[in-house]
Amino acid sequence: MVRKIIDLTMPLKTGSPVFPAYPIPIVHTWVNVKEHGFYANLLLLVEHTGTHVDSPAHFIADGKTIDELPLEKFICRGVVVDASMKGEKEEIKREDVENALKNLGVSVGPGWIVLFYTGYDELAGRPEWFNHPGLGEEASKYLVQLGVSAVGIDAPSIDQPPFPAHKTLLPNDIVVYENLTNLKMLLGVRGFKFIGLPLKIVKGSASPVRAIAIVEE
Ligand SMILES: [Zn+2]
């Protein structure tokens, strides 16, 4: 059995693109080996910078914060729904999810993450980046019904305003990964292992993660 690890994480650096509401991240050299004898950077960034996971508190007053969620939420079996044929800002519907799962022959539930491949990670930093397809309300309700642990997308947000997916998934403690990358490499792979552990930010609304998929062939 061959074990392959796929990095699903965007690079984090000064100027990494972020949602317009947020400041651009800064990775600033605080000390360096030549002058100080050791090297360290200062990070100035919003929790939702680069590849990250949203906690319920991001949209829900009194919702669970990132430090309050069980680690089981962040270690899942995964499957990718191909949404790359969707147009600009087009809704990803319940039937899209149902058909994709049927074609893959998987039934998902607790302990699973459903990821959406749009290809919009390739447009990061361009104005068109924000025209990504978004998960709709019916599809989100369906995922709640299935009882999945997490959902993710390779775009700056899981949905378009007025944010039906955030408002449906987060109240049900389904965590949301955004700005994933390399999902194309997982198309057709059933039940790979997904790991995306957040920092233990006390009262955090989200956290940057190093997201990976482990594929066994
Ligand atoms: Zn977020």
PDB file of C-alpha atoms and ligand atoms in Angstrom, residues 22 48 52-54 58 156 166 176 178 206, ligand 1:
ATOM      1  CA  TYR A  22      -9.741  42.003   6.412  1.00  0.00           C
ATOM      2  CA  HIS A  48      -9.398  33.875   8.440  1.00  0.00           C
ATOM      3  CA  HIS A  52      -8.319  28.236   7.684  1.00  0.00           C
ATOM      4  CA  VAL A  53     -11.269  26.709   9.507  1.00  0.00           C
ATOM      5  CA  ASP A  54     -14.300  28.673  10.765  1.00  0.00           C
ATOM      6  CA  HIS A  58     -17.867  33.226  13.357  1.00  0.00           C
ATOM      7  CA  PRO A 156     -12.199  32.469  -0.241  1.00  0.00           C
ATOM      8  CA  HIS A 166     -22.302  29.641   6.976  1.00  0.00           C
ATOM      9  CA  VAL A 176     -16.048  25.204   7.481  1.00  0.00           C
ATOM     10  CA  GLU A 178     -11.893  27.864   3.267  1.00  0.00           C
ATOM     11  CA  ALA A 206     -11.343  30.593  13.257  1.00  0.00           C
TER      12      ALA A 206
HETATM   13 ZN    ZN B   1     -13.470  32.102   7.408  1.00  0.00          ZN
END
